[in-house]
Amino acid sequence: MLTFIARRCLVMVPTLFAISVVAFLIIQLPPGDYLTTMVTRLEAEGQQVDEAMLAGLRDRYGLGRPVHEQYLAWMSGIVHGDFGQSFEYGTSVSSLIADRLPLSIVLTVSTLLATWLIAFPIGLYSAVRQYSPGDYLATTIGFLGLAVPNFLIALGLMYVMHTVFGYSVGGLFSPEYRDAPWSLAKVGDLAAHLWIPIVVLGTAGTAGLIRILRANVLDEVRKPYVVAARARGVPERRLVFKYPLRVALNPFISTVGWVLPALLSGEVIVASVLNLPTTGPLLLGALRSQDMYLAGSIILIVSVLTVVGTLLSDVLLARLDPRVRLGHR
Amino acid sequence: MTDLTSQAPPREPDPPPESPAAVPETPGRRSRGTASQRRLVWWRFKQHRLAMAGLIVTAGIYVVAVFAGFLAPFSSSTFDPEYTYAPPQRLHVVDRSGGDWDWGLFVHGYRSTVDDETLELTFEPDESQKIDVGLFVKGEEYEILGLIPWDRHLIGPTNPDDPMYLLGGTRTGHDLLSRMIHGTTVSMSIGLVGVAMAFVLGVTLGGISGYVGGRTDLAIQRLVEFFMSVPSIPLWLGLAAALPPEWGPMQRYFAITTILAAIAWTDLARVVRGRFLSLRNEEFVTSARLDGSSRQRVIFRHMMPSFSSHLIASVTLSVPGMILAETSLSFLGLGLQAPVVSWGVLLQDAQNIRAMATAPWLLLPGLCVIVSVLALNFVGDGLRDAADPYKR
Amino acid sequence: MSAASAVGDGPLLEIDGLKTQFFTREGTVRAVDGVSLSVPRGATVCVVGESGCGKSVTARSVLGLVDEPGRIVGGRIRWRPAGGDEVDLATLEPTSERMRRIRGGEISMVFQEPMASLSPMHTVGSQLVEAIRLHLPLGRAEARDRAVELLRRVGIPRPEARMEAYSFQLSGGMCQRVMIAIALACDPALLIADEPTTALDVTTQARIIDLLRDLQARSGMSVLFITHDLGVVAEIADEVVVMYLGTVVERGGVDEIFHDPKHPYTRALIGSVPRMGRGSRQRLTTIRGTVPHPSDRPAGCAFHPRCDVAVAGVCDRTDPPDAVVGPARTARCVLYDPVAVSASPPADGSGVTP
Ligand SMILES: Nc1ncnc2c1ncn2[C@@H]1O[C@H](COP(=O)(O)OP(=O)(O)OP(=O)(O)O)[C@@H](O)[C@H]1O
Ligand code: SF4
Ligand SMILES: [Mg+2]
């Protein structure tokens, strides 16, 4: 098990490196660099440019030096917790992200859990009662869930809530808690608001998982070992729950690898439609205004988190599936 | 060991193809040769009702995309700021206002009132105004397939200057129906062009990976894993945001398509690689190799045909993802931009609750997205099942 | 080989006119079309026939294990356990408690692919213990002891350690031994072995056959053994059932079948084996043509397009009857039907001695 984890971590290194390079490229892509943009901005606002400060910054980011040195300067800053400065907000990127990242994580993780909780019984039912009306219903919903883009669900939900219930959807907190310090009441308020983004974000993933689970269980119940178990007198119910389900559960764990990136992707759009205080709208705003250090850092952090999440899911999978654990394909 | 199985005729590397005429009578049975294989897939596909329906709808949507200029009453740039958020009109077939049955298409004009406080315009149908609507009416010039100039439109007001908003108007007073039809061209073509790019990338890299194997395979696999493990939207948002703002609509179109293709190729590469790996060791490929066929010949004559149906299924299944991605990007304002119209661009208008409350019809382009994605998914699923009936 | 011992009355298992069909989208596949055979107590009955003739479907029908879209549509499967009531397995609900108790408790089955027949997610031991506790009132520890003992009995070295192994860590032969141990877990009266050695290499095949023969001799259970391998048949069978395209074409004692085959198909099979015995790996090429798919079964005698002595105008028209050709012997061929033969004597009777 330990060797498995060690091997898996080793594989992660090149991926992490590639991610950092891509994030760095995104920062570098727009014409000009951090300082020229800043100078233009300051001048546009009619402010004085402090030459000493400029020199300090130039030194800090290695601007004007070869690209790889700039990359190293940026990376070493990150290692020390310095992600650079945001023009838009005039503060450090790390403080901006620290503000919003926890909510992103809460949203993503709870959506993932909700996805599992809903997809599991439905997918199982669909497989065990293949071609029943319930199965057709679930399949239809599954198809629809995959076909409707996230933001359309958000828009539709907003519209319905607004016209039917006169309730305006959006945000993660009621106004009175927005800036309040954390308390039990604030957590409760968050939970009361969280379900809408969870529904919106989770639909596609749930639909996908239902389909995968159904197909897998159906595949699995036809395997010889299930027939063999039936032939030795294992009761039908146990036959489904003990054998195929164990194998069919794998995708729940292994798909974390693509569900997580998809959720974080979807979060960007959904959060900006629903106006949530998460990293998504921050990223969009940063991209629109070419606030590249902020944008690049968010992309970097979100991608790294995904990779770490995938690692965790792989470890979990190895615990569950002896074939993975014992290195058998 | 005396073995009854060996009584079956010894398996030839390439058995004589069955006569195609025999295939429809004996479907589902072992068939040989690629020609009859294809027929077989088609036969199974036709059995799949949902897939057939999907195919018909998809074909219809592409017809709309190709003949958008003729089908749309107006061009995508025609607008009348007087009719901001004009509600949809009802298309009447018979006029009974005169007491008798007066057949002929028409819509009613609008009566607008301005709210004194909010200065908002509200429209009501004006029964006294009758705007005649005709089929094959003369209107703005356009080019069929970008080649043949024409000025007839399937439907439109007989007087091109009269307001006709069958599905309502947008914030800028464009006709939503016309824009949706023109958007079809862009949204659906992005799916095709993007998938074509992804296809080339995916098949090349996946094919190399699966056929050559070894270290090359490992490197390409790592690349695929990297692309799959990174949240795509933030990444592609980043790339899209970095596109120079001075680029024209065409450049932007291709840039966005390329970015989208970069999302989709990984899946195709995996499918192709998997197929190659499993086929590489199969008898007929080995025997073709032993025969001394060149690599290219082995790939194109022997390996490709045997999984072309799977490939077509995978390609079909990646088109909807493309369409969804374009819609999302454009919706966020980082994809295609006006004056280009796509469904995503149109949905931008519906971004806030106020716009939606006054003009819920602005969500209609979303319906186009859903219908086309569903139809394509059904076709893809049907194809996959037909290509691989024993898999499921 | 032990002869049939008469415990109770009638054979242990008696299949009579069994019909199992698959209702596929492309049409009905009559995989088993009127099979009759019986398994006496304590005897080993071998079912032979070319691939696709319905051997597996027959075996699965006995335990109600026919896959969707298949169904038993006719016939009877009489099961007469010693000291129990006779049941008709053909009409017994596959999900019923009685059927569940029969499966693994009274009738066990061993399959062709040992590796795939074990769950890869559970240890060998847990599956074995499960099989024991499903039918015997044993505690966890007792069941475990019995499991280890069973593994030892089927010749698995270091059985305690093997309890914790997963199927993918064992060789095919080892997996098949485990499957046999599971099958024997509750001392069944009948063991159905569906080509238990086909997936294994030659030496392992021989060992597994020896093991099965040994176990059968010691426990006195009946065995219904399905195989392609005439060498194995000669070695272990008491009685032989020859199947062709969903029907039994000939049945009889092993010596009679080998030394005096009646049915032209059996003759072709046996005649094509130059030397009997395991290990003689000869190709059988004397039967011309191939087996048709059950859904386009030829009219009349299903074998007639390949039969050297077919009677034109009879074999391709009428179904041959199941003619009795000796004590406990039948052959399904017009040549042995007194009525048909007298009506139209064989055009070419050279090789035929009814
Ligand atoms: N699930 C199924 N659906 C449709 N037809 C089936 C199914 N299972 C078996 N059959 C048909 O039933 C016939 C008999 O199959 P069966 O597996 O009993 O043959 P077999 O004698 O055991 O052959 P083998 O020696 O290859 O195991 C086959 O021709 C096959 O086409
Ligand atoms: S019935 Fe006729 S065709 Fe069939 S085996 Fe006998 S002789 Fe041959
Ligand atoms: Mg079989």
mmCIF file of C-alpha atoms in Angstrom, chain C residues 72-216:
data_model
loop_
_atom_site.group_PDB
_atom_site.id
_atom_site.type_symbol
_atom_site.label_atom_id
_atom_site.label_comp_id
_atom_site.label_asym_id
_atom_site.label_seq_id
_atom_site.Cartn_x
_atom_site.Cartn_y
_atom_site.Cartn_z
ATOM 1 C CA ILE C 72 -37.280 -23.146 -20.355
ATOM 2 C CA VAL C 73 -40.365 -23.591 -22.515
ATOM 3 C CA GLY C 74 -41.047 -27.288 -22.150
ATOM 4 C CA GLY C 75 -40.064 -30.642 -20.741
ATOM 5 C CA ARG C 76 -39.312 -31.878 -17.272
ATOM 6 C CA ILE C 77 -36.247 -32.057 -15.090
ATOM 7 C CA ARG C 78 -36.975 -34.542 -12.323
ATOM 8 C CA TRP C 79 -34.700 -34.250 -9.349
ATOM 9 C CA ARG C 80 -34.925 -37.129 -6.874
ATOM 10 C CA PRO C 81 -32.705 -36.448 -3.882
ATOM 11 C CA ALA C 82 -32.211 -39.394 -1.500
ATOM 12 C CA GLY C 83 -34.639 -39.039 1.351
ATOM 13 C CA GLY C 84 -36.355 -36.064 -0.214
ATOM 14 C CA ASP C 85 -39.349 -35.394 -2.394
ATOM 15 C CA GLU C 86 -39.105 -35.408 -6.150
ATOM 16 C CA VAL C 87 -39.101 -31.908 -7.679
ATOM 17 C CA ASP C 88 -39.474 -30.733 -11.243
ATOM 18 C CA LEU C 89 -36.661 -28.234 -11.662
ATOM 19 C CA ALA C 90 -38.039 -27.100 -15.025
ATOM 20 C CA THR C 91 -41.072 -25.557 -13.406
ATOM 21 C CA LEU C 92 -39.425 -24.548 -10.142
ATOM 22 C CA GLU C 93 -39.196 -20.782 -9.807
ATOM 23 C CA PRO C 94 -35.483 -19.872 -10.306
ATOM 24 C CA THR C 95 -35.639 -17.346 -7.472
ATOM 25 C CA SER C 96 -37.450 -19.639 -5.058
ATOM 26 C CA GLU C 97 -35.986 -20.730 -1.744
ATOM 27 C CA ARG C 98 -36.179 -24.404 -2.745
ATOM 28 C CA MET C 99 -34.080 -23.732 -5.839
ATOM 29 C CA ARG C 100 -31.640 -21.729 -3.774
ATOM 30 C CA ARG C 101 -31.217 -24.648 -1.386
ATOM 31 C CA ILE C 102 -30.681 -27.043 -4.274
ATOM 32 C CA ARG C 103 -28.023 -24.834 -5.820
ATOM 33 C CA GLY C 104 -24.773 -25.605 -4.102
ATOM 34 C CA GLY C 105 -26.506 -27.722 -1.486
ATOM 35 C CA GLU C 106 -27.763 -30.639 -3.549
ATOM 36 C CA ILE C 107 -26.437 -29.856 -7.021
ATOM 37 C CA SER C 108 -23.169 -28.003 -7.564
ATOM 38 C CA MET C 109 -21.717 -26.678 -10.732
ATOM 39 C CA VAL C 110 -18.180 -26.068 -11.920
ATOM 40 C CA PHE C 111 -17.646 -23.796 -14.889
ATOM 41 C CA GLN C 112 -15.327 -23.489 -17.811
ATOM 42 C CA GLU C 113 -13.454 -20.337 -16.789
ATOM 43 C CA PRO C 114 -12.159 -20.848 -13.268
ATOM 44 C CA MET C 115 -10.488 -17.451 -12.996
ATOM 45 C CA ALA C 116 -13.563 -15.504 -14.043
ATOM 46 C CA SER C 117 -15.797 -17.628 -11.844
ATOM 47 C CA LEU C 118 -14.252 -16.211 -8.701
ATOM 48 C CA SER C 119 -14.960 -12.674 -7.592
ATOM 49 C CA PRO C 120 -11.787 -10.617 -7.919
ATOM 50 C CA MET C 121 -12.851 -8.407 -5.027
ATOM 51 C CA HIS C 122 -13.108 -11.118 -2.392
ATOM 52 C CA THR C 123 -10.599 -13.604 -1.094
ATOM 53 C CA VAL C 124 -10.845 -17.238 -2.022
ATOM 54 C CA GLY C 125 -11.500 -18.044 1.611
ATOM 55 C CA SER C 126 -14.418 -15.685 2.007
ATOM 56 C CA GLN C 127 -16.134 -17.191 -1.016
ATOM 57 C CA LEU C 128 -15.559 -20.689 0.209
ATOM 58 C CA VAL C 129 -16.782 -19.896 3.711
ATOM 59 C CA GLU C 130 -19.829 -18.224 2.225
ATOM 60 C CA ALA C 131 -20.648 -21.343 0.221
ATOM 61 C CA ILE C 132 -20.401 -23.475 3.363
ATOM 62 C CA ARG C 133 -22.462 -21.226 5.573
ATOM 63 C CA LEU C 134 -25.183 -20.812 2.976
ATOM 64 C CA HIS C 135 -26.150 -24.442 3.376
ATOM 65 C CA LEU C 136 -24.683 -25.772 6.592
ATOM 66 C CA PRO C 137 -25.448 -24.515 10.103
ATOM 67 C CA LEU C 138 -21.844 -23.820 10.994
ATOM 68 C CA GLY C 139 -20.275 -20.943 12.897
ATOM 69 C CA ARG C 140 -17.605 -18.750 11.393
ATOM 70 C CA ALA C 141 -14.692 -20.654 12.889
ATOM 71 C CA GLU C 142 -16.074 -24.091 12.085
ATOM 72 C CA ALA C 143 -16.816 -23.037 8.533
ATOM 73 C CA ARG C 144 -13.290 -21.767 8.212
ATOM 74 C CA ASP C 145 -11.853 -25.046 9.417
ATOM 75 C CA ARG C 146 -13.992 -26.896 6.945
ATOM 76 C CA ALA C 147 -12.887 -24.525 4.188
ATOM 77 C CA VAL C 148 -9.220 -25.181 4.897
ATOM 78 C CA GLU C 149 -9.914 -28.890 4.950
ATOM 79 C CA LEU C 150 -11.694 -28.649 1.597
ATOM 80 C CA LEU C 151 -8.788 -26.776 0.043
ATOM 81 C CA ARG C 152 -6.488 -29.495 1.301
ATOM 82 C CA ARG C 153 -8.768 -32.162 -0.119
ATOM 83 C CA VAL C 154 -8.634 -30.658 -3.611
ATOM 84 C CA GLY C 155 -4.868 -30.671 -3.442
ATOM 85 C CA ILE C 156 -4.050 -27.057 -2.791
ATOM 86 C CA PRO C 157 -0.699 -26.692 -1.036
ATOM 87 C CA ARG C 158 -0.549 -24.481 2.077
ATOM 88 C CA PRO C 159 -4.342 -24.124 2.279
ATOM 89 C CA GLU C 160 -4.275 -21.736 5.274
ATOM 90 C CA ALA C 161 -2.247 -19.193 3.329
ATOM 91 C CA ARG C 162 -4.373 -19.643 0.221
ATOM 92 C CA MET C 163 -7.495 -18.665 2.124
ATOM 93 C CA GLU C 164 -6.342 -15.050 1.968
ATOM 94 C CA ALA C 165 -5.441 -15.116 -1.738
ATOM 95 C CA TYR C 166 -7.393 -13.407 -4.501
ATOM 96 C CA SER C 167 -8.307 -15.206 -7.703
ATOM 97 C CA PHE C 168 -5.929 -13.153 -9.812
ATOM 98 C CA GLN C 169 -3.029 -14.285 -7.639
ATOM 99 C CA LEU C 170 -3.636 -17.940 -8.440
ATOM 100 C CA SER C 171 -3.063 -19.956 -11.582
ATOM 101 C CA GLY C 172 -5.982 -21.247 -13.630
ATOM 102 C CA GLY C 173 -5.535 -24.756 -12.297
ATOM 103 C CA MET C 174 -5.488 -23.520 -8.709
ATOM 104 C CA CYS C 175 -8.626 -21.467 -9.333
ATOM 105 C CA GLN C 176 -10.369 -24.533 -10.713
ATOM 106 C CA ARG C 177 -9.382 -26.488 -7.619
ATOM 107 C CA VAL C 178 -10.877 -23.727 -5.522
ATOM 108 C CA MET C 179 -14.046 -23.868 -7.600
ATOM 109 C CA ILE C 180 -14.201 -27.619 -7.073
ATOM 110 C CA ALA C 181 -13.707 -27.114 -3.351
ATOM 111 C CA ILE C 182 -16.584 -24.645 -3.351
ATOM 112 C CA ALA C 183 -18.692 -27.098 -5.315
ATOM 113 C CA LEU C 184 -17.968 -29.885 -2.837
ATOM 114 C CA ALA C 185 -18.461 -27.638 0.194
ATOM 115 C CA CYS C 186 -21.825 -29.089 1.157
ATOM 116 C CA ASP C 187 -21.477 -32.659 -0.111
ATOM 117 C CA PRO C 188 -23.798 -32.345 -3.097
ATOM 118 C CA ALA C 189 -25.518 -35.384 -4.585
ATOM 119 C CA LEU C 190 -24.752 -34.216 -8.116
ATOM 120 C CA LEU C 191 -21.840 -32.295 -9.532
ATOM 121 C CA ILE C 192 -22.302 -30.688 -12.923
ATOM 122 C CA ALA C 193 -18.972 -29.911 -14.520
ATOM 123 C CA ASP C 194 -19.272 -27.785 -17.659
ATOM 124 C CA GLU C 195 -16.010 -28.218 -19.541
ATOM 125 C CA PRO C 196 -14.018 -27.712 -16.340
ATOM 126 C CA THR C 197 -10.694 -28.221 -18.065
ATOM 127 C CA THR C 198 -11.071 -26.534 -21.440
ATOM 128 C CA ALA C 199 -9.391 -23.320 -20.318
ATOM 129 C CA LEU C 200 -6.428 -25.108 -18.759
ATOM 130 C CA ASP C 201 -3.186 -26.418 -20.175
ATOM 131 C CA VAL C 202 -2.788 -30.103 -20.917
ATOM 132 C CA THR C 203 -0.962 -31.261 -17.793
ATOM 133 C CA THR C 204 -3.273 -29.293 -15.536
ATOM 134 C CA GLN C 205 -6.236 -30.784 -17.379
ATOM 135 C CA ALA C 206 -5.027 -34.273 -16.580
ATOM 136 C CA ARG C 207 -4.552 -33.428 -12.900
ATOM 137 C CA ILE C 208 -7.990 -31.887 -12.568
ATOM 138 C CA ILE C 209 -9.598 -34.891 -14.257
ATOM 139 C CA ASP C 210 -7.774 -37.234 -11.916
ATOM 140 C CA LEU C 211 -8.894 -35.129 -8.958
ATOM 141 C CA LEU C 212 -12.510 -35.206 -10.057
ATOM 142 C CA ARG C 213 -12.434 -38.943 -10.624
ATOM 143 C CA ASP C 214 -10.873 -39.458 -7.261
ATOM 144 C CA LEU C 215 -13.384 -37.272 -5.447
ATOM 145 C CA GLN C 216 -16.264 -38.954 -7.220
#
